[in-house]
């Protein structure tokens, strides 16, 4: 954990680390088949979640409850993080991280594992990754979100629009954003079976 803390301290970003809730941690240990010596296990044992720039949220055993968040999703893979757009990061069977993208409603392999993913969140070029989806003044807007909220857009991110500024946005519960994504997939006959692999 010391190395992770040093990584967090060295990050140029605004990082919030939530405390562990012992009840949530006990439930995680009972229900999640993890290697508790892995980075993910260490994060769960030592944090209640991590928020980076108000935009990225790493799940933990506390405020950003990994078990409760996973109840919202039909994936068989474990969701380990989210962004405020409704994008979800998954731990895939091969050990790499996948991204369920709100603009395509498909899982895209990111070709790196949890350690590199966390390092990317803290130090990588997330501005480039999200360049099409950051609007003028987003920093202030996301700073006002609670951890169970995100931004919904109309037209939806998976629908055509000129750019992010042309879409209306509204602060809503994350459960609603994620629910809408999977409802739409079910209507298309493409989701809801718990399979994240494409």
XYZ file of N, CA and C in Angstrom:
594
model
N 0.827 -1.207 0.000
C 0.000 0.000 0.000
C 0.864 1.260 0.000
N 2.047 1.159 0.585
C 2.934 2.323 0.642
C 3.264 2.832 -0.760
N 3.509 1.897 -1.673
C 3.839 2.278 -3.047
C 2.651 2.978 -3.707
N 1.429 2.472 -3.436
C 0.221 3.080 -3.987
C 0.054 4.493 -3.438
N 0.269 4.663 -2.134
C 0.162 5.988 -1.513
C 1.163 6.965 -2.114
N 2.368 6.478 -2.371
C 3.389 7.327 -2.993
C 2.971 7.724 -4.412
N 2.364 6.774 -5.124
C 1.862 7.034 -6.468
C 0.772 8.096 -6.449
N -0.115 7.996 -5.454
C -1.198 8.967 -5.305
C -0.634 10.349 -4.980
N 0.310 10.400 -4.049
C 0.903 11.685 -3.656
C 1.625 12.350 -4.816
N 2.221 11.534 -5.683
C 2.979 12.073 -6.814
C 2.086 12.490 -7.980
N 0.796 12.149 -7.921
C -0.114 12.468 -9.018
C -0.340 13.979 -9.110
N -0.332 14.524 -10.327
C -0.633 15.942 -10.502
C -2.129 16.235 -10.399
N -2.916 15.189 -10.230
C -4.368 15.342 -10.225
C -4.911 15.499 -8.804
N -6.156 15.923 -8.745
C -6.832 16.006 -7.448
C -7.355 14.610 -7.103
N -6.870 14.051 -6.017
C -7.212 12.674 -5.647
C -7.816 12.652 -4.242
N -8.968 11.995 -4.131
C -9.610 11.787 -2.826
C -9.612 10.292 -2.530
N -9.171 9.927 -1.348
C -9.172 8.527 -0.922
C -10.142 8.393 0.247
N -11.138 7.520 0.089
C -12.136 7.325 1.136
C -11.679 6.255 2.126
N -12.097 6.388 3.380
C -11.725 5.377 4.374
C -12.471 4.068 4.168
N -11.894 3.008 4.686
C -12.511 1.683 4.617
C -13.686 1.609 5.586
N -14.746 0.942 5.155
C -15.861 0.572 6.029
C -15.665 -0.913 6.334
N -15.424 -1.235 7.592
C -15.082 -2.617 7.955
C -16.184 -3.609 7.601
N -17.447 -3.187 7.678
C -18.560 -4.069 7.307
C -18.508 -4.407 5.819
N -18.245 -3.383 5.004
C -18.160 -3.601 3.554
C -16.962 -4.492 3.239
N -15.845 -4.252 3.911
C -14.647 -5.066 3.683
C -14.916 -6.530 4.028
N -15.601 -6.771 5.138
C -15.923 -8.149 5.527
C -16.790 -8.818 4.460
N -17.741 -8.062 3.900
C -18.597 -8.610 2.844
C -17.781 -8.898 1.584
N -16.845 -8.004 1.268
C -15.976 -8.217 0.104
C -15.178 -9.505 0.266
N -14.624 -9.701 1.458
C -13.794 -10.894 1.699
C -14.625 -12.173 1.629
N -15.878 -12.058 1.994
C -16.758 -13.226 1.965
C -17.225 -13.532 0.548
N -17.445 -12.490 -0.274
C -18.132 -12.687 -1.546
C -17.245 -12.601 -2.786
N -16.086 -11.951 -2.682
C -15.272 -11.767 -3.886
C -14.111 -12.755 -3.922
N -14.035 -13.583 -4.962
C -12.949 -14.560 -5.071
C -11.678 -13.895 -5.611
N -11.025 -13.100 -4.755
C -9.858 -12.336 -5.183
C -8.586 -12.878 -4.571
N -7.473 -12.589 -5.222
C -6.169 -12.742 -4.596
C -5.954 -11.480 -3.759
N -6.040 -11.617 -2.436
C -5.995 -10.432 -1.575
C -4.597 -9.836 -1.463
N -3.627 -10.508 -2.066
C -2.291 -9.929 -2.143
C -2.083 -9.126 -3.421
N -3.085 -9.178 -4.322
C -3.006 -8.419 -5.573
C -3.254 -6.942 -5.298
N -2.992 -6.101 -6.304
C -3.227 -4.669 -6.134
C -4.683 -4.391 -5.813
N -5.603 -5.056 -6.509
C -7.020 -4.838 -6.247
C -7.362 -5.226 -4.807
N -6.837 -6.351 -4.347
C -7.065 -6.765 -2.966
C -6.525 -5.752 -1.972
N -5.334 -5.245 -2.236
C -4.716 -4.237 -1.358
C -5.554 -2.957 -1.330
N -6.049 -2.545 -2.506
C -6.890 -1.345 -2.567
C -8.175 -1.531 -1.772
N -8.792 -2.697 -1.892
C -10.033 -2.952 -1.156
C -9.787 -2.993 0.347
N -8.657 -3.561 0.749
C -8.357 -3.655 2.181
C -8.003 -2.310 2.803
N -7.597 -1.359 1.965
C -7.069 -0.106 2.502
C -7.816 1.158 2.104
N -8.786 1.044 1.185
C -9.536 2.243 0.796
C -11.022 1.934 0.647
N -11.797 2.979 0.817
C -13.232 2.894 0.545
C -13.552 3.352 -0.861
N -12.480 3.532 -1.662
C -12.615 4.017 -3.025
C -11.701 5.211 -3.245
N -11.423 5.493 -4.496
C -10.547 6.604 -4.864
C -11.220 7.395 -5.983
N -11.272 8.710 -5.834
C -11.831 9.582 -6.874
C -10.710 10.449 -7.426
N -10.572 10.470 -8.741
C -9.480 11.189 -9.402
C -10.063 12.280 -10.294
N -9.714 13.511 -9.985
C -10.210 14.687 -10.722
C -11.730 14.764 -10.751
N -12.387 14.109 -9.801
C -13.841 14.114 -9.781
C -14.470 13.320 -10.908
N -13.643 12.768 -11.803
C -14.109 12.148 -13.057
C -14.030 10.623 -13.022
N -12.938 10.110 -12.506
C -12.716 8.655 -12.443
C -12.882 8.182 -11.009
N -13.534 7.035 -10.844
C -13.798 6.495 -9.510
C -13.371 5.040 -9.446
N -12.381 4.784 -8.627
C -11.916 3.422 -8.373
C -12.739 2.880 -7.214
N -13.347 1.708 -7.375
C -14.180 1.153 -6.311
C -13.332 0.654 -5.149
N -13.947 0.600 -3.974
C -13.257 0.133 -2.786
C -14.231 -0.508 -1.814
N -13.824 -0.608 -0.566
C -14.671 -1.202 0.480
C -15.155 -0.072 1.386
N -16.056 0.738 0.850
C -16.542 1.880 1.612
C -17.508 2.698 0.786
N -17.274 3.999 0.720
C -18.158 4.931 0.007
C -18.430 4.476 -1.423
N -17.397 4.069 -2.129
C -17.548 3.546 -3.494
C -17.566 2.017 -3.419
N -18.655 1.511 -2.895
C -18.804 0.100 -2.545
C -18.781 -0.790 -3.791
N -17.723 -1.575 -3.940
C -17.545 -2.403 -5.136
C -18.667 -3.429 -5.296
N -19.199 -3.932 -4.196
C -20.262 -4.933 -4.292
C -21.566 -4.293 -4.763
N -21.918 -3.154 -4.166
C -23.156 -2.469 -4.556
C -23.085 -1.988 -6.003
N -21.916 -1.475 -6.424
C -21.779 -1.007 -7.801
C -21.965 -2.164 -8.777
N -21.411 -3.331 -8.443
C -21.508 -4.474 -9.347
C -22.925 -5.020 -9.452
N -23.756 -4.749 -8.456
C -25.152 -5.179 -8.538
C -25.913 -4.449 -9.643
N -25.402 -3.305 -10.074
C -26.058 -2.513 -11.113
C -25.824 -3.074 -12.516
N -24.867 -3.997 -12.643
C -24.398 -4.390 -13.977
C -24.568 -5.885 -14.237
N -24.808 -6.245 -15.506
C -25.031 -7.655 -15.830
C -23.762 -8.427 -16.186
N -22.593 -7.816 -16.030
C -21.360 -8.487 -16.440
C -21.008 -9.639 -15.509
N -20.386 -10.687 -16.067
C -19.832 -11.722 -15.197
C -18.467 -11.280 -14.683
N -17.782 -10.399 -15.443
C -16.508 -9.840 -14.992
C -16.758 -8.809 -13.899
N -15.767 -8.631 -13.043
C -15.884 -7.698 -11.932
C -15.630 -6.277 -12.409
N -16.570 -5.379 -12.131
C -16.366 -3.950 -12.410
C -15.512 -3.378 -11.286
N -14.452 -2.636 -11.657
C -13.531 -2.127 -10.638
C -13.493 -0.601 -10.586
N -14.067 0.056 -11.594
C -14.027 1.521 -11.625
C -15.081 2.029 -12.604
N -15.327 3.335 -12.541
C -16.284 3.960 -13.441
C -15.829 5.388 -13.737
N -16.460 5.992 -14.753
C -16.302 7.431 -14.938
C -17.680 8.076 -14.835
N -17.713 9.382 -14.814
C -18.978 10.080 -14.557
C -19.903 10.094 -15.777
N -19.443 9.517 -16.897
C -20.254 9.418 -18.110
C -21.099 8.147 -18.143
N -20.787 7.198 -17.242
C -21.421 5.885 -17.301
C -20.528 4.841 -17.919
N -19.273 5.187 -18.174
C -18.297 4.209 -18.614
C -17.858 3.352 -17.435
N -17.632 2.064 -17.677
C -17.295 1.132 -16.599
C -16.034 0.355 -16.974
N -15.123 0.238 -16.022
C -13.879 -0.505 -16.219
C -14.003 -1.864 -15.550
N -13.685 -2.909 -16.314
C -13.891 -4.296 -15.874
C -12.573 -5.047 -15.801
N -12.504 -5.981 -14.866
C -11.360 -6.883 -14.779
C -11.678 -8.110 -15.627
N -11.041 -8.215 -16.785
C -11.347 -9.289 -17.729
C -10.662 -10.590 -17.325
N -11.103 -11.678 -17.943
C -10.600 -13.006 -17.589
C -9.097 -13.151 -17.811
N -8.544 -12.392 -18.773
C -7.105 -12.496 -19.056
C -6.251 -11.606 -18.152
N -6.900 -10.941 -17.177
C -6.166 -10.086 -16.247
C -6.064 -8.642 -16.684
N -6.435 -8.367 -17.950
C -6.414 -6.994 -18.427
C -7.697 -6.263 -18.051
N -7.654 -4.957 -18.197
C -8.824 -4.120 -17.918
C -9.557 -3.865 -19.229
N -10.881 -3.941 -19.176
C -11.712 -3.589 -20.319
C -12.558 -2.378 -19.972
N -12.945 -1.619 -20.975
C -13.749 -0.418 -20.762
C -15.079 -0.561 -21.478
N -16.166 -0.575 -20.720
C -17.509 -0.536 -21.306
C -17.785 0.923 -21.646
N -17.730 1.242 -22.933
C -17.764 2.634 -23.387
C -19.203 3.109 -23.589
N -19.570 4.247 -23.002
C -20.942 4.737 -23.140
C -21.270 5.253 -24.537
N -20.250 5.468 -25.379
C -20.531 5.943 -26.739
C -20.733 4.799 -27.728
N -20.289 3.582 -27.375
C -20.475 2.438 -28.280
C -21.296 1.325 -27.628
N -21.417 1.369 -26.294
C -22.080 0.315 -25.518
C -21.437 -1.043 -25.759
N -20.119 -1.036 -25.949
C -19.344 -2.265 -26.102
C -18.131 -2.210 -25.187
N -17.598 -3.387 -24.875
C -16.397 -3.461 -24.047
C -15.168 -3.443 -24.951
N -14.287 -2.485 -24.677
C -13.045 -2.338 -25.429
C -11.881 -2.754 -24.536
N -11.025 -3.634 -25.029
C -9.857 -4.043 -24.244
C -8.838 -2.919 -24.202
N -8.303 -2.653 -23.007
C -7.356 -1.554 -22.849
C -5.908 -2.020 -22.883
N -5.699 -3.335 -22.876
C -4.354 -3.909 -23.020
C -3.409 -3.555 -21.878
N -3.958 -3.300 -20.682
C -3.088 -3.248 -19.509
C -3.825 -3.747 -18.285
N -3.050 -4.166 -17.282
C -3.615 -4.762 -16.084
C -3.871 -3.695 -15.022
N -4.368 -4.138 -13.860
C -4.855 -3.205 -12.845
C -3.818 -2.187 -12.405
N -2.568 -2.616 -12.214
C -1.524 -1.699 -11.758
C -1.279 -0.578 -12.751
N -1.164 -0.940 -14.005
C -0.950 0.080 -15.036
C -2.187 0.938 -15.232
N -3.355 0.336 -15.033
C -4.594 1.099 -15.142
C -4.657 2.186 -14.069
N -4.342 1.810 -12.828
C -4.337 2.811 -11.750
C -3.298 3.895 -12.026
N -2.119 3.485 -12.501
C -1.079 4.456 -12.831
C -1.554 5.399 -13.940
N -2.271 4.857 -14.919
C -2.815 5.688 -15.997
C -3.828 6.690 -15.449
N -4.702 6.235 -14.547
C -5.690 7.134 -13.938
C -5.007 8.278 -13.187
N -3.899 7.957 -12.514
C -3.207 8.951 -11.680
C -2.241 9.825 -12.469
N -1.625 9.256 -13.511
C -0.534 9.967 -14.199
C -0.652 9.994 -15.713
N -1.537 9.184 -16.285
C -1.584 9.049 -17.742
C -2.357 10.161 -18.423
N -2.459 10.049 -19.740
C -3.104 11.085 -20.538
C -4.609 10.844 -20.625
N -5.278 10.994 -19.494
C -6.733 10.824 -19.474
C -7.419 11.962 -20.234
N -6.764 13.125 -20.314
C -7.342 14.242 -21.077
C -7.526 13.850 -22.537
N -6.553 13.136 -23.090
C -6.658 12.684 -24.479
C -7.756 11.636 -24.615
N -7.797 10.684 -23.692
C -8.785 9.610 -23.726
C -10.205 10.178 -23.733
N -10.423 11.247 -22.958
C -11.760 11.831 -22.818
C -11.926 13.139 -23.589
N -11.031 13.414 -24.529
C -11.019 14.727 -25.187
C -12.347 15.079 -25.868
N -13.055 14.082 -26.388
C -14.327 14.361 -27.074
C -15.490 14.553 -26.105
N -15.258 14.276 -24.823
C -16.376 14.251 -23.875
C -16.208 15.197 -22.692
N -15.231 16.096 -22.787
C -15.061 17.098 -21.734
C -15.511 18.462 -22.259
N -16.448 19.034 -21.561
C -17.039 20.286 -21.977
C -16.386 21.443 -21.223
N -16.646 22.631 -21.679
C -16.092 23.819 -21.036
C -16.653 23.921 -19.614
N -15.767 23.987 -18.638
C -16.193 24.101 -17.246
C -16.499 22.776 -16.571
N -16.049 21.657 -17.181
C -16.371 20.338 -16.607
C -15.811 20.168 -15.204
N -14.638 20.769 -14.928
C -14.020 20.590 -13.608
C -14.953 21.056 -12.489
N -15.555 22.227 -12.682
C -16.478 22.756 -11.666
C -17.713 21.868 -11.547
N -18.249 21.452 -12.693
C -19.472 20.637 -12.684
C -19.261 19.307 -11.965
N -18.141 18.627 -12.249
C -17.934 17.316 -11.631
C -17.594 17.447 -10.146
N -17.038 18.593 -9.757
C -16.709 18.789 -8.331
C -17.966 18.850 -7.469
N -19.102 19.107 -8.104
C -20.372 19.221 -7.372
C -21.142 17.905 -7.335
N -20.599 16.856 -7.964
C -21.271 15.551 -7.972
C -21.046 14.804 -6.671
N -22.058 14.082 -6.234
C -21.863 13.080 -5.183
C -21.299 11.823 -5.836
N -20.787 10.924 -5.011
C -20.164 9.695 -5.551
C -21.166 8.750 -6.199
N -22.448 8.961 -5.945
C -23.450 8.090 -6.575
C -24.153 8.808 -7.728
N -23.538 9.884 -8.240
C -24.118 10.642 -9.345
C -23.161 10.710 -10.532
N -23.733 10.975 -11.696
C -22.945 11.208 -12.898
C -23.713 12.151 -13.793
N -23.271 12.274 -15.045
C -23.969 13.124 -16.003
C -24.581 12.279 -17.110
N -25.884 12.501 -17.321
C -26.580 11.901 -18.457
C -26.665 12.947 -19.560
N -26.624 12.488 -20.804
C -26.611 13.399 -21.949
C -27.760 13.090 -22.891
N -28.247 14.136 -23.534
C -29.221 13.964 -24.606
C -28.840 14.888 -25.753
N -28.689 14.387 -26.969
C -28.763 12.968 -27.337
C -27.764 12.118 -26.526
N -28.116 10.841 -26.352
C -27.237 9.921 -25.627
C -25.855 9.884 -26.275
N -24.849 9.517 -25.517
C -23.488 9.489 -26.047
C -23.323 8.497 -27.198
N -24.192 7.476 -27.248
C -24.099 6.507 -28.343
C -24.917 6.958 -29.563
N -25.545 8.143 -29.476
C -26.265 8.710 -30.617
C -25.438 9.841 -31.218
N -25.677 10.144 -32.480
C -24.894 11.173 -33.162
C -25.235 12.563 -32.633
N -24.202 13.390 -32.590
C -24.365 14.811 -32.255
C -23.121 15.515 -32.758
N -23.198 16.833 -32.906
C -22.048 17.575 -33.437
C -20.841 17.468 -32.520
N -21.044 17.692 -31.228
C -19.962 17.590 -30.240
C -20.590 17.562 -28.853
N -19.761 17.480 -27.819
C -20.283 17.357 -26.457
C -21.047 18.609 -26.044
N -20.647 19.769 -26.563
C -21.324 21.018 -26.190
C -22.746 21.078 -26.747
N -23.011 20.331 -27.812
C -24.346 20.368 -28.428
C -25.340 19.456 -27.712
N -24.842 18.643 -26.776
C -25.711 17.738 -26.031
C -26.169 18.398 -24.726
N -27.400 18.186 -24.372
C -27.874 18.633 -23.063
C -27.355 17.659 -22.022
N -26.985 18.145 -20.866
C -26.503 17.249 -19.809
C -27.255 17.534 -18.519
N -27.370 16.475 -17.726
C -28.128 16.580 -16.488
C -27.483 15.685 -15.441
N -27.384 16.185 -14.228
C -26.850 15.402 -13.116
C -27.919 14.422 -12.646
N -27.599 13.127 -12.671
C -28.565 12.088 -12.260
C -27.816 10.986 -11.504
N -28.552 10.108 -10.791
C -27.889 8.981 -10.120
C -27.170 8.076 -11.118
N -25.982 7.592 -10.725
C -25.242 6.666 -11.590
C -26.058 5.425 -11.901
N -26.848 4.970 -10.940
C -27.676 3.778 -11.165
C -28.619 3.992 -12.346
N -29.101 5.216 -12.507
C -30.008 5.530 -13.613
C -29.258 5.520 -14.944
N -28.057 6.099 -14.958
C -27.256 6.143 -16.184
C -26.911 4.722 -16.645
N -26.406 3.925 -15.717
C -26.009 2.552 -16.051
C -27.228 1.716 -16.434
N -28.325 1.907 -15.708
C -29.556 1.188 -16.022
C -30.052 1.483 -17.426
N -29.987 2.750 -17.833
C -30.432 3.137 -19.175
C -29.577 2.482 -20.254
N -28.271 2.435 -20.009
C -27.363 1.823 -20.997
C -27.731 0.362 -21.234
N -27.940 -0.374 -20.155
C -28.217 -1.801 -20.310
C -29.643 -2.069 -20.764
N -30.579 -1.179 -20.422
C -31.936 -1.298 -20.960
C -31.914 -1.155 -22.476
N -31.124 -0.206 -22.958
C -31.025 0.012 -24.402
C -30.411 -1.208 -25.084
N -29.367 -1.771 -24.466
C -28.749 -2.973 -25.036
C -29.731 -4.136 -25.083
N -30.531 -4.271 -24.026
C -31.517 -5.359 -24.001
C -32.553 -5.184 -25.109
N -32.947 -3.928 -25.336
C -33.909 -3.661 -26.413
C -33.343 -4.058 -27.769
N -32.028 -3.920 -27.903
C -31.372 -4.318 -29.155
C -31.059 -5.812 -29.183
N -31.317 -6.489 -28.065
C -31.011 -7.913 -27.974
C -29.541 -8.199 -27.861
N -28.770 -7.212 -27.325
C -27.315 -7.366 -27.277
C -26.767 -7.433 -25.864
N -27.577 -7.282 -24.851
C -27.001 -7.226 -23.502
C -27.872 -7.951 -22.508
N -27.417 -7.885 -21.249
C -28.171 -8.445 -20.150
C -27.900 -9.882 -19.862
N -26.929 -10.493 -20.539
C -26.654 -11.904 -20.288
C -25.455 -12.118 -19.399
N -24.902 -11.015 -18.889
C -23.760 -11.134 -17.992
C -22.448 -11.408 -18.692
N -22.407 -11.259 -19.989
C -21.178 -11.553 -20.730
C -20.584 -10.267 -21.269
N -19.388 -9.929 -20.791
C -18.773 -8.692 -21.217
C -17.900 -8.849 -22.445
N -17.634 -10.040 -22.861
C -16.684 -10.246 -23.957
C -17.360 -10.032 -25.304
N -16.657 -9.300 -26.161
C -17.188 -9.029 -27.498
C -16.348 -9.752 -28.538
